[in-house]
XYZ file of C-alpha atoms in Angstrom:
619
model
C 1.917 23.744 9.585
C 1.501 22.386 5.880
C -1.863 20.453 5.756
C -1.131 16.590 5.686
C -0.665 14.511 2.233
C -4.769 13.162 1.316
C -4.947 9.702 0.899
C -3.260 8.299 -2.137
C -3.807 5.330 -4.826
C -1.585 4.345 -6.979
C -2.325 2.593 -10.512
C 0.958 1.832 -12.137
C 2.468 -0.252 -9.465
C 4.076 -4.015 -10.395
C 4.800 -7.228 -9.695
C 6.389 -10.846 -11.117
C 4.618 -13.817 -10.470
C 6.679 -16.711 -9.197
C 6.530 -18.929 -12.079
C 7.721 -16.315 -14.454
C 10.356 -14.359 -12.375
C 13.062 -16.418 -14.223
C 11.521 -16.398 -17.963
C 11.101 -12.713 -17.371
C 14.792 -12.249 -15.913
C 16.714 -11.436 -18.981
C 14.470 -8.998 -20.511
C 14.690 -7.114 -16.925
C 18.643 -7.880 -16.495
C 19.564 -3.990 -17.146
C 17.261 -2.360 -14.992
C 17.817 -4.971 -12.035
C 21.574 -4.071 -12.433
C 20.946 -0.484 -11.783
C 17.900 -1.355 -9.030
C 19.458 -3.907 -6.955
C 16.997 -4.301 -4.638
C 14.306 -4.299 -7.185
C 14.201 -7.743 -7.720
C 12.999 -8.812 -4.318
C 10.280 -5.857 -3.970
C 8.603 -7.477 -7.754
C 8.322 -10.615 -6.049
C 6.708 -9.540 -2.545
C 2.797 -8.930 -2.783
C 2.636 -8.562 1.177
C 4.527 -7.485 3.930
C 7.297 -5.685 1.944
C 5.165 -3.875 0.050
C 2.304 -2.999 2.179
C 5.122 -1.639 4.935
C 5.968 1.100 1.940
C 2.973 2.351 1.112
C 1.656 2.982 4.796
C 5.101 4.626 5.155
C 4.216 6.657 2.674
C 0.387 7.275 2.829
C -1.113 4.875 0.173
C -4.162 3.787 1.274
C -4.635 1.551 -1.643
C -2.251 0.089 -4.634
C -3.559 -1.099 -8.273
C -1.094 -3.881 -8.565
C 0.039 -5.384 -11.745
C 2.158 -8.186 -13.803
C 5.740 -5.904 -14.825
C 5.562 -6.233 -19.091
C 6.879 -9.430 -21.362
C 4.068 -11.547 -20.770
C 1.712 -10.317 -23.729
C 3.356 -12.533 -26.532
C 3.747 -15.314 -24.279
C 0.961 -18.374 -23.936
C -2.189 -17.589 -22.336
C -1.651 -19.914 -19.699
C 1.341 -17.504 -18.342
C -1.071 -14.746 -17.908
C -3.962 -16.610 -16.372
C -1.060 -18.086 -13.496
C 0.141 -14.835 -13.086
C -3.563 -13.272 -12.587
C -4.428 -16.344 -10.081
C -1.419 -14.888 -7.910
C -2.341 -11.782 -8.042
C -5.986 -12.532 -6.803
C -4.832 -14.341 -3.724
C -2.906 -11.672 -2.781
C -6.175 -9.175 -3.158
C -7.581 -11.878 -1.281
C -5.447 -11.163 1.592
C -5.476 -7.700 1.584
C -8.600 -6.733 0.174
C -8.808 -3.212 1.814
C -5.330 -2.546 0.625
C -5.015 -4.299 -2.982
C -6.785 -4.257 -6.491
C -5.476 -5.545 -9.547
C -4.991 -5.245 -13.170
C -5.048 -8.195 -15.243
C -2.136 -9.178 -17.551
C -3.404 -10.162 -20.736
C -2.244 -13.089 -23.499
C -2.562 -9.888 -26.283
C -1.143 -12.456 -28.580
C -4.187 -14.398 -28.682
C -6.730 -11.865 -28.498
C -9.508 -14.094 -28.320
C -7.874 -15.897 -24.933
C -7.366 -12.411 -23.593
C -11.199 -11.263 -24.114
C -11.906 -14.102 -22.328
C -9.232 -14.084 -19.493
C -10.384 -10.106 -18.648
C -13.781 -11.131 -18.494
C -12.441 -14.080 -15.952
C -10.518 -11.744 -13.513
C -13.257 -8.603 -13.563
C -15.487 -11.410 -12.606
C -12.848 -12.137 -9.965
C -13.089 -8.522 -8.814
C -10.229 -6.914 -10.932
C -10.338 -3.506 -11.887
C -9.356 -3.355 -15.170
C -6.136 -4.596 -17.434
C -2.584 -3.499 -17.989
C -1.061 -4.877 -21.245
C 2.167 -4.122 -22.767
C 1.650 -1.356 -25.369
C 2.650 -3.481 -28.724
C 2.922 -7.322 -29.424
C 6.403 -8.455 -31.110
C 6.123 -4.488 -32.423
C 2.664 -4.684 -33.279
C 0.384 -2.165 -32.105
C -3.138 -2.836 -31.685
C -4.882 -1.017 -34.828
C -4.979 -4.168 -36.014
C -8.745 -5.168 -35.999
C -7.758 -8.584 -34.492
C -7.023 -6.952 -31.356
C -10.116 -5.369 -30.749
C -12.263 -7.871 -29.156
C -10.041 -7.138 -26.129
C -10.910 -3.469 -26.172
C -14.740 -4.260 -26.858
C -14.504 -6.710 -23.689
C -13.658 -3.614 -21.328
C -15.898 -1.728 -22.958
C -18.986 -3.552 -22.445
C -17.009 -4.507 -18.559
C -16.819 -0.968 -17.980
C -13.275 -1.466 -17.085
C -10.175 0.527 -18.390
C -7.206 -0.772 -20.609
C -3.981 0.438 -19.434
C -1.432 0.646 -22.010
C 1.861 0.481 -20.576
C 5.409 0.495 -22.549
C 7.439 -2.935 -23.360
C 10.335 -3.944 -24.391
C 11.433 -3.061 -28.300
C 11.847 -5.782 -30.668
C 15.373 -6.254 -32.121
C 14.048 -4.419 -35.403
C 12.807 -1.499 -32.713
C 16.068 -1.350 -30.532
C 17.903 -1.174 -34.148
C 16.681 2.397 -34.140
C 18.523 3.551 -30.792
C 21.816 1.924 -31.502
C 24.315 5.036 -32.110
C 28.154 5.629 -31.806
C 27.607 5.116 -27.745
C 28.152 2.312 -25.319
C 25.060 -0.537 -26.003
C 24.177 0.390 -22.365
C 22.604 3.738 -23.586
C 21.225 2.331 -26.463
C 19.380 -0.195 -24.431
C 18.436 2.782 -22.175
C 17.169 4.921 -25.177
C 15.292 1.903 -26.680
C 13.571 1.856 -23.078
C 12.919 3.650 -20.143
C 15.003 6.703 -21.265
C 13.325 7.462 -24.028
C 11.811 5.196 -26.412
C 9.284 3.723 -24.451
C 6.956 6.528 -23.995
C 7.121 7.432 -27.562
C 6.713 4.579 -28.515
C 2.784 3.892 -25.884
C 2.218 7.627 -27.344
C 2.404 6.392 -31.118
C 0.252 3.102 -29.730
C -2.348 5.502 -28.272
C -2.463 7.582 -31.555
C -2.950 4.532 -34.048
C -6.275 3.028 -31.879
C -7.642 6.674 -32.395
C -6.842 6.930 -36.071
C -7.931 3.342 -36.857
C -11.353 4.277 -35.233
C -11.112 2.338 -32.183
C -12.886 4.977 -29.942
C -15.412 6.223 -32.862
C -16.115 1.536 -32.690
C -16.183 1.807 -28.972
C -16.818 5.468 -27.467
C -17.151 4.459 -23.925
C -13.796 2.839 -24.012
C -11.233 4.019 -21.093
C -7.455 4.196 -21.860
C -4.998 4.814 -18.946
C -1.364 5.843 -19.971
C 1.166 6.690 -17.652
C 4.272 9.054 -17.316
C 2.602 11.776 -17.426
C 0.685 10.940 -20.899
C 3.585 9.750 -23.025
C 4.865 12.512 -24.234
C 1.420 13.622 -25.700
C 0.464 16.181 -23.741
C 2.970 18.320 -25.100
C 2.110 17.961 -28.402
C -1.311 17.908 -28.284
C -1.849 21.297 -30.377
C 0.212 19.904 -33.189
C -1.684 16.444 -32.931
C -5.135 17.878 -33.092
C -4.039 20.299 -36.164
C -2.759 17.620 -37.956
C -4.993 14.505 -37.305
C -7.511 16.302 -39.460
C -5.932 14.269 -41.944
C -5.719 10.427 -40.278
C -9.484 10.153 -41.779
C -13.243 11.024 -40.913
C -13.903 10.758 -37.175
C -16.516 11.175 -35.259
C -14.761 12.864 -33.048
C -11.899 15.032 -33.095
C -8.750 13.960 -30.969
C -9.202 17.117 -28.097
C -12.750 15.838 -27.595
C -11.081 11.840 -27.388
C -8.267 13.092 -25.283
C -10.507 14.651 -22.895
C -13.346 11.721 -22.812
C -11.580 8.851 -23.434
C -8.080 9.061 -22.176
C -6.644 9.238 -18.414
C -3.309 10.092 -17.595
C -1.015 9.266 -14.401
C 2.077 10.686 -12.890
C 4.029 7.516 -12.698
C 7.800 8.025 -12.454
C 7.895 11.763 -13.475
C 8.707 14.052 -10.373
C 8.573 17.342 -12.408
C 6.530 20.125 -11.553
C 6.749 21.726 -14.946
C 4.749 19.079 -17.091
C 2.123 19.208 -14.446
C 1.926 22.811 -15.328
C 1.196 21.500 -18.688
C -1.034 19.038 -18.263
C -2.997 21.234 -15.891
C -3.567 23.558 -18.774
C -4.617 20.848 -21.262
C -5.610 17.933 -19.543
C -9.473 17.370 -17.628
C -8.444 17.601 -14.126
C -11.138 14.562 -13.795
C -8.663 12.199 -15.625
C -4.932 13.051 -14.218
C -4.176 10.245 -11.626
C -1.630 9.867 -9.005
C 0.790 6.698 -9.326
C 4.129 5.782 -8.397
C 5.602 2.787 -10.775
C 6.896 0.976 -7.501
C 9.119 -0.640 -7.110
C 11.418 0.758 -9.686
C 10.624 4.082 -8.601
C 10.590 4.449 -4.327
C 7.138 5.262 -3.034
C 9.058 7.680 -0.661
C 10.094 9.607 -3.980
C 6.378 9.987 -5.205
C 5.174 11.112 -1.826
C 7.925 13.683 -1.560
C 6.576 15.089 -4.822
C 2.941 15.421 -4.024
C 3.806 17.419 -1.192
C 6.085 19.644 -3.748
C 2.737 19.763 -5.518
C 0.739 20.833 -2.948
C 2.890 23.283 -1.787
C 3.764 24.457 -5.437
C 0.130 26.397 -5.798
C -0.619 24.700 -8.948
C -3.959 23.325 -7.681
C -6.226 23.892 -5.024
C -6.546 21.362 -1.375
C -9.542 19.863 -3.925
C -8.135 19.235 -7.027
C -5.219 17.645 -4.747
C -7.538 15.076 -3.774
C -8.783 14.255 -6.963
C -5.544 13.571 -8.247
C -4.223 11.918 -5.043
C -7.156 9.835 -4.881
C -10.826 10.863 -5.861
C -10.462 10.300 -9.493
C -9.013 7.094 -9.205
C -12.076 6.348 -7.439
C -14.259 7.555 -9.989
C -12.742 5.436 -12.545
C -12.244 2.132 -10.951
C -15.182 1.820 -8.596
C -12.743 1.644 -5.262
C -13.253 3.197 -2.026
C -10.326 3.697 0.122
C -10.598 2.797 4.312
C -11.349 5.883 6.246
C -7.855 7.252 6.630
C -8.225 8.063 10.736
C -8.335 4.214 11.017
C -5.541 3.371 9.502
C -3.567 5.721 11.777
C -2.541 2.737 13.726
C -3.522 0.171 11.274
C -7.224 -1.011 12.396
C -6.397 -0.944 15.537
C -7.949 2.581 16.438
C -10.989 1.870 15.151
C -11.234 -0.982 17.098
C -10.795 0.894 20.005
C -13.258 3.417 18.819
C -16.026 0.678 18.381
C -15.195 -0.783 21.745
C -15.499 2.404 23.465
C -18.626 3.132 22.195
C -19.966 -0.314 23.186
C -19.171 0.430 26.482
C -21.299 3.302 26.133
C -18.462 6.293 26.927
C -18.250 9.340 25.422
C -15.783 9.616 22.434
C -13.788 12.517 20.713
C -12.007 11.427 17.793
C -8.876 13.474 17.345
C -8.017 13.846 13.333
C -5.823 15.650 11.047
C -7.891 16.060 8.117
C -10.091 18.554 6.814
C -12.384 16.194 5.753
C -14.482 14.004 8.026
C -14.980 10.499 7.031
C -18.388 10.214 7.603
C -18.861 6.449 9.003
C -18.355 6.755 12.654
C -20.458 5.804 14.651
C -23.195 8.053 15.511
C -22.462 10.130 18.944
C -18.428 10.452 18.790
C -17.228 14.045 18.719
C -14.871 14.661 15.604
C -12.873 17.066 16.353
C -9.971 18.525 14.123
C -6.448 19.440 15.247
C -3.300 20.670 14.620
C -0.830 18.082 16.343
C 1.944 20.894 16.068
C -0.064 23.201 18.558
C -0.715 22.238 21.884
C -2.949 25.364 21.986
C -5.342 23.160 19.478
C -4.659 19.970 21.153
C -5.767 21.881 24.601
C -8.996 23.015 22.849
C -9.930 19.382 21.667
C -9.380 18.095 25.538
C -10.782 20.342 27.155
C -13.439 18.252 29.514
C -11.606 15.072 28.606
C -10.795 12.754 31.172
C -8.852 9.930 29.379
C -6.919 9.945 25.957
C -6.121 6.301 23.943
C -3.212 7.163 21.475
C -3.507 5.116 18.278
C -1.184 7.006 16.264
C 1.653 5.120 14.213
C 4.604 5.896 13.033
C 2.962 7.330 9.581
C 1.437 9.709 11.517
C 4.238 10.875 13.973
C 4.504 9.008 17.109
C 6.566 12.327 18.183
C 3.260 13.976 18.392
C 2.376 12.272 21.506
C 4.512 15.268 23.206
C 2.632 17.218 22.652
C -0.788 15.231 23.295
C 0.982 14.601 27.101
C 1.641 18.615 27.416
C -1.761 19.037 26.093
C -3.455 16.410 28.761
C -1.611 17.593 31.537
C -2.241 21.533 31.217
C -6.186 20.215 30.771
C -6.247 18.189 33.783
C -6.612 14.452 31.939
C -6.976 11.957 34.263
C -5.128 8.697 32.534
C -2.837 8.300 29.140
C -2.680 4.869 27.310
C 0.214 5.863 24.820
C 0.506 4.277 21.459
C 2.400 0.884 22.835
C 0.529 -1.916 22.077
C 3.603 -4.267 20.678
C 6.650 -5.699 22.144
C 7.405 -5.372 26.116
C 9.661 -2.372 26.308
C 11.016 -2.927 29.876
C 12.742 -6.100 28.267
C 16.350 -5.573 28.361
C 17.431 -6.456 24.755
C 14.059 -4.834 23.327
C 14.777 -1.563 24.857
C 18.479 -1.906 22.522
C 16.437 -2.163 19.267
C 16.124 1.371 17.254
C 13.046 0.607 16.256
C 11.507 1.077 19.544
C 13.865 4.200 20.684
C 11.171 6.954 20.220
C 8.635 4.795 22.073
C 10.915 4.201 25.165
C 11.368 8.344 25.001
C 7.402 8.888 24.933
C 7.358 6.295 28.098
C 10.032 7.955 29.696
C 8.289 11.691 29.296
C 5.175 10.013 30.703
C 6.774 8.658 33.847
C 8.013 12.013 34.081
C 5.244 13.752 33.896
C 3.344 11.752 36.023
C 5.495 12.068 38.702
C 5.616 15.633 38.234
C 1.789 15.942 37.842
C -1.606 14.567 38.644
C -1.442 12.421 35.120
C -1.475 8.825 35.255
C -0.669 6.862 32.939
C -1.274 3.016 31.456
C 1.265 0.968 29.515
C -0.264 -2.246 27.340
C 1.863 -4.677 25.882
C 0.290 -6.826 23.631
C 3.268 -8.282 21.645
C 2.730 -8.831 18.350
C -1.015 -7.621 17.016
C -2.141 -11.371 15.578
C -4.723 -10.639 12.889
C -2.085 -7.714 11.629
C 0.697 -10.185 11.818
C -1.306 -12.849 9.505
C -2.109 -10.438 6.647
C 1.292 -9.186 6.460
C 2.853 -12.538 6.305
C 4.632 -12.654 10.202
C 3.085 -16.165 10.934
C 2.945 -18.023 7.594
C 3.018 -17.488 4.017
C -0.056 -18.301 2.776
C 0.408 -18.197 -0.984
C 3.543 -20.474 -0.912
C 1.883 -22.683 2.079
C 4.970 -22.073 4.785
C 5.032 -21.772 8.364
C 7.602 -19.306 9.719
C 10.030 -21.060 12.106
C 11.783 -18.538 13.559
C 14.928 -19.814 15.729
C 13.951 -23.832 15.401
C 10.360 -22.886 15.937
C 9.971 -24.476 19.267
C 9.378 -20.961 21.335
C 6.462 -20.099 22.421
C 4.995 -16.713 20.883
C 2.287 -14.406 21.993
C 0.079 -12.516 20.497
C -3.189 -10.166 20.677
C -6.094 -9.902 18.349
C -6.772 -5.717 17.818
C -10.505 -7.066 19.125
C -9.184 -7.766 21.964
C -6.907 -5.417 22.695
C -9.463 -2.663 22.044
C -11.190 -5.074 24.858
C -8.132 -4.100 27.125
C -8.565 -0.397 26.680
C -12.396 -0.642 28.253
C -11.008 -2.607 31.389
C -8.259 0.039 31.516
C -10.783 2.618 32.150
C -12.874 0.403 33.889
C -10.115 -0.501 36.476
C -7.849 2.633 36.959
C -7.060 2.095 40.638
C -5.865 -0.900 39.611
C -4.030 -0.181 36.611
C -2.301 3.290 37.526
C 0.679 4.113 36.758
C 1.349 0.789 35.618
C 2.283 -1.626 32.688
C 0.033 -4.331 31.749
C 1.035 -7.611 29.501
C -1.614 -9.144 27.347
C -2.248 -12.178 25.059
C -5.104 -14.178 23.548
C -2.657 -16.281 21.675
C -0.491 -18.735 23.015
C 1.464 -21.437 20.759
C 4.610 -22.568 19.034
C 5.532 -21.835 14.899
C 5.213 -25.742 14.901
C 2.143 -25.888 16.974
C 1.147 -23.270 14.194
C 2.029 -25.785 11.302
C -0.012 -28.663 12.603
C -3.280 -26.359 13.299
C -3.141 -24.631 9.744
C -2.325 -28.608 8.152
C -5.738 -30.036 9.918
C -7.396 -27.164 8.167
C -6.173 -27.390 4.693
C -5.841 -31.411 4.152
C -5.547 -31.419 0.652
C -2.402 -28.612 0.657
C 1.388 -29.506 0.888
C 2.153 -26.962 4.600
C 5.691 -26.850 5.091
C 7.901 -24.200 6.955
C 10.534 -22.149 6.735
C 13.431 -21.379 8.908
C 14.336 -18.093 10.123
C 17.269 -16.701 12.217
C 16.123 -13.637 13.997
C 19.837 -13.517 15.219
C 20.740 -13.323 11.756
C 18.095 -10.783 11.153
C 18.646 -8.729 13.710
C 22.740 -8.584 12.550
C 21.584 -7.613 8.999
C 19.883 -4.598 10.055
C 21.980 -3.517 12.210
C 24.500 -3.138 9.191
C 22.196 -1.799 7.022
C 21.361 0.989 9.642
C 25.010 1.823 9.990
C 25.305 2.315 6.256
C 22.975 4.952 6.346
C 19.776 2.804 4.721
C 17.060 1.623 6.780
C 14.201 -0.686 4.751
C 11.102 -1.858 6.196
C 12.177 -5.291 6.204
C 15.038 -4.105 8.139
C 12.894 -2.306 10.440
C 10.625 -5.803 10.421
C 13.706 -7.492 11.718
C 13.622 -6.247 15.137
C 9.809 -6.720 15.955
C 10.153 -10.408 14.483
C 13.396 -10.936 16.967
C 11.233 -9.581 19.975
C 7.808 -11.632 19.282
C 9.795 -14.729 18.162
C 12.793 -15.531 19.948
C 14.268 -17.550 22.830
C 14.412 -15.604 25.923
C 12.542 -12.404 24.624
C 8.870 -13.924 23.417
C 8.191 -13.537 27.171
C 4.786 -13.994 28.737
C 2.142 -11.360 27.978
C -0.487 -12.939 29.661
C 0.240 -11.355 33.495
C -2.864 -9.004 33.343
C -5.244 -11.052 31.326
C -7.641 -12.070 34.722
C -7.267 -8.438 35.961
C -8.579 -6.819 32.346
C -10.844 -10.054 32.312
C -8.901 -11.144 28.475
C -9.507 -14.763 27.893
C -7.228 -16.824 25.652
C -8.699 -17.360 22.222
C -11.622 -19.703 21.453
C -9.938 -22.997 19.314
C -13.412 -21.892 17.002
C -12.218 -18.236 16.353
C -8.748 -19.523 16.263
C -9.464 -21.546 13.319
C -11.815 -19.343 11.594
C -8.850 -16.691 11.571
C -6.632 -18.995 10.108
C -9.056 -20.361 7.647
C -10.079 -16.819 6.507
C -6.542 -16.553 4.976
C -6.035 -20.071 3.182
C -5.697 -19.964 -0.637
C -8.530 -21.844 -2.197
């Protein structure tokens, strides 16, 4: 079995803020032609994109402002970096952020970096030129000076050519290809390469040696001519310091949008392994493209498990002061470490089951880490050996298929009771068990029954609907950037929903209570209310904001993806479509709360309630 992905962060990864999407839409007209579905990813700093990257095993995205704001006033760039903070806001343990810059006005964009790293950003990503102008021009350097004495890098990231640039790729070929040339296909990266060259032979880093410079796409097209460059900048003028020793100090490189083995080879060879970082360019390259290639990497036998992680993760670390969350509790979002803390209250004795090498080393002190191969039921027999209960967490990122396994495992070791990784919609509903979202689930359940009937295993089914702390960061209640309640279907049904506190509460009385609960499926809730019920909590909370809602057909939804999944393609917000049509609609919300006096769950405090909600409103 191939050792799993490490954790990744990605640096070069964008967004459009609202109030620019449509100033910004010409200069992005040919690329959204080719990338239809481009348009809606730049404009989603939540559930859309947050679905992707635990699909694909980002622990933590960089976001930043797409390029064409640089010339523009500095009041576009300070908007866009407001947005941007809220979102971080949101999802702190998920997001970061470069700022966008007003490089125009260097003055106003000294100031506006020192604004947002005050506001907790990581660094800056500007456009590589202004109206063709790079930034060798003296007048520019307060800006650099500012992340200097921050500590913060500069990423310098290609833009658009002027008309006098573009005039250079037109040819005896359709304008299509010229644009192409002029950008992404070519010109581009020459073009941040030539930017990067002019700051060192203007002096920049001799003025500034601490300075950090992030390129991306695999260094611009510099890495394979660094030989030539450092023969021949002998001649750009007396510096301090040659370019190899700038290169290696001063200068980080990511992977952005280049899937290629065979520059890594190069880079490898000339290129500190400290300052190579892994990024994606999402959305207009797929997340699922990037993580496809970092398994090509690691199973190339270019670098070693450790380098791996420094370029998956560890470096990017390093540079911008982030820590990623432990990956075994993001196995099922935080719900497992919830359950891990709760079982530790109750003062039983823990074995935490995980894929990785490496340990994370904050759990609490007494739990058993032990490592496993999910593929072998001969190592999944080892770890429960003595066990007498297993909680599965596991999500779909990490394989809910594995839970096989885990059952064959628990049975041949004589495990007493198996909560499976439910904890969602009610699967004995009638339409819910139709969705293909929920298919492998329903098989797992089915193999349990099975099993149980066949062996001494018992089993415990919870059904918690919709997890409601998970549900607010990732948008499933209300938007709380643009202020609007979700009315799904007229917003007059009652919806459920369980805090992962609480749930992890449920596990305890599980185990606390298996007479009671064998063989058996439980339904809980701690919240109980309408969308519009919702609206008028959230609008006694935030007096001085405009709430409003917005209606959503889960029908409609639910139609949608069904087409999608016929054509072959399956999104995440297809895939959202289904758990939004069984939490939210008519005849399928259901009542969860059946078990709550048995597992001694209590409907949620109107104090905790409104703390949750008030956490999450956009100052």
């Amino acid at each position: 079995m191939a050792n799993p992905i490490p954790p990744l962060i990605t640096l070069e990864e964008h967004f459009v803020s609202q109030e620019n999407f449509s100033a910004l839409s010409e200069l992005y007209a040919e690329q959204l032609k080719h990338l239809p579905d481009v348009a809606e990813k730049l404009l989603d700093v939540s559930q859309l994109r947050l679905t992707s990257m635990d699909n694909n095993g980002i622990s933590t995205q960089v976001i930043s402002h797409a390029p064409g704001l640089g010339p523009k006033p500095a009041r576009h760039s300070s908007s866009a970096n407001d947005e941007l903070a809220r979102a971080v806001k949101a999802h702190p343990d998920r997001f970061a952020a470069f700022a966008v810059l007003p490089m125009a006005e260097p003055q106003a964009a000294a100031a506006e970096l020192r604004r947002c790293v005050g506001m907790g950003f990581v660094g800056a990503l500007v456009d590589a030129h202004v109206n063709g102008v790079h930034y060798d021009d003296r007048r520019f350097w307060p800006v650099f000076k500012a992340a200097a004495d921050l500590d913060v890098p500069i990423y310098l990231h290609p833009t658009y050519p002027t008309p006098t640039q573009s005039s250079a790729y037109d040819g005896q070929y359709e304008q299509g290809a010229a644009r192409s040339l002029g950008s992404s296909g070519f010109g581009w990266h020459q073009e941040t390469g030539l930017a990067v060259l002019k700051l060192f032979a203007a002096g920049l880093f001799d003025e500034l040696p601490s300075l950090k410079i992030i390129i991306g796409h695999f260094g611009e097209m510099l890495p394979f001519m660094i030989e030539r460059i450092a023969k021949l900048s002998v001649r750009w003028g007396n510096r301090s310091r040659p370019w190899r020793q700038v290169w290696r100090e001063n200068i980080w490189i990511t992977t952005s949008g280049v899937w290629d083995l065979a520059p890594m080879a190069c880079i490898l060879r000339n290129t500190s392994l400290s300052h190579i970082l892994y990024s994606v360019d999402y959305p207009f390259e797929k997340n699922e493209t990037g993580s496809s290639w970092m398994r090509e990497l690691q199973e190339s036998g270019l670098v070693t498990p450790d380098q791996l992680e420094m370029i998956a993760h560890r470096n990017a670390e390093q540079l911008l002061k982030l820590r990623i969350p432990p990956r075994e509790s993001m196995a099922g979002g935080k719900l497992g470490r919830r359950v891990l803390d709760a079982l530790v209250d109750a003062g039983f004795d823990v074995t935490v089951l995980v894929r990785r090498e490496s340990i994370p080393s904050d759990y609490p002190p007494g739990v058993r880490v032990c490592n496993i191969d999910y593929d072998s039921v001969d190592s999944l027999r080892g770890a429960l050996r003595g066990i007498n209960a297993v909680i599965s967490t596991v999500g779909k990122r990490n394989g809910l298929e594995s839970q096989y396994r885990l059952i064959d495992a628990a049975v041949m070791e004589g495990v007493n009771r198996f909560i499976p990784s439910e904890f969602g919609a009610d699967l004995q509903h009638k339409e819910v068990r139709t969705f293909p979202t929920y298919q492998t689930k329903i098989e797992i359940e089915g193999y349990l029954e099975k099993r149980a009937r066949e062996t001494n295993l018992t089993y415990t089914f919870i059904s918690c609907s919709a997890l409601f702390d998970e549900g607010l960061d990732l948008g499933a209640f209300a938007d709380f950037q643009a202020r609007k309640v979700n009315f799904f279907d007229g917003g007059a049904t009652t919806f459920n929903a369980t805090r992962s506190v609480t749930v992890a509460r449920a596990v305890v009385a599980v185990l606390n209570n298996l007479d009671a609960t064998k063989n058996k499926a439980v339904r809980i809730r701690d919240v109980s209310m309408t969308p519009k019920e919702l609206l008028n909590v959230i609008q006694g909370l935030d007096r001085n904001a405009d709430w409003g809602s917005v209606a959503i057909d889960t029908g409609k939804l639910v139609q949608e993806a069904h087409v999608e999944l016929a054509s072959g393609k399956f999104s995440p917000k297809a895939f959202a479509a289904f758990a939004m049509r069984a939490t939210f609609a008519p005849g399928l919300a259901g009542q969860y709360g059946d078990d709550n006096d048995l597992l001694g769950i209590k409907d949620i405090a109107k104090e905790d309630l409104e703390n949750a909600l008030k956490s999450r409103l956009v100052v």
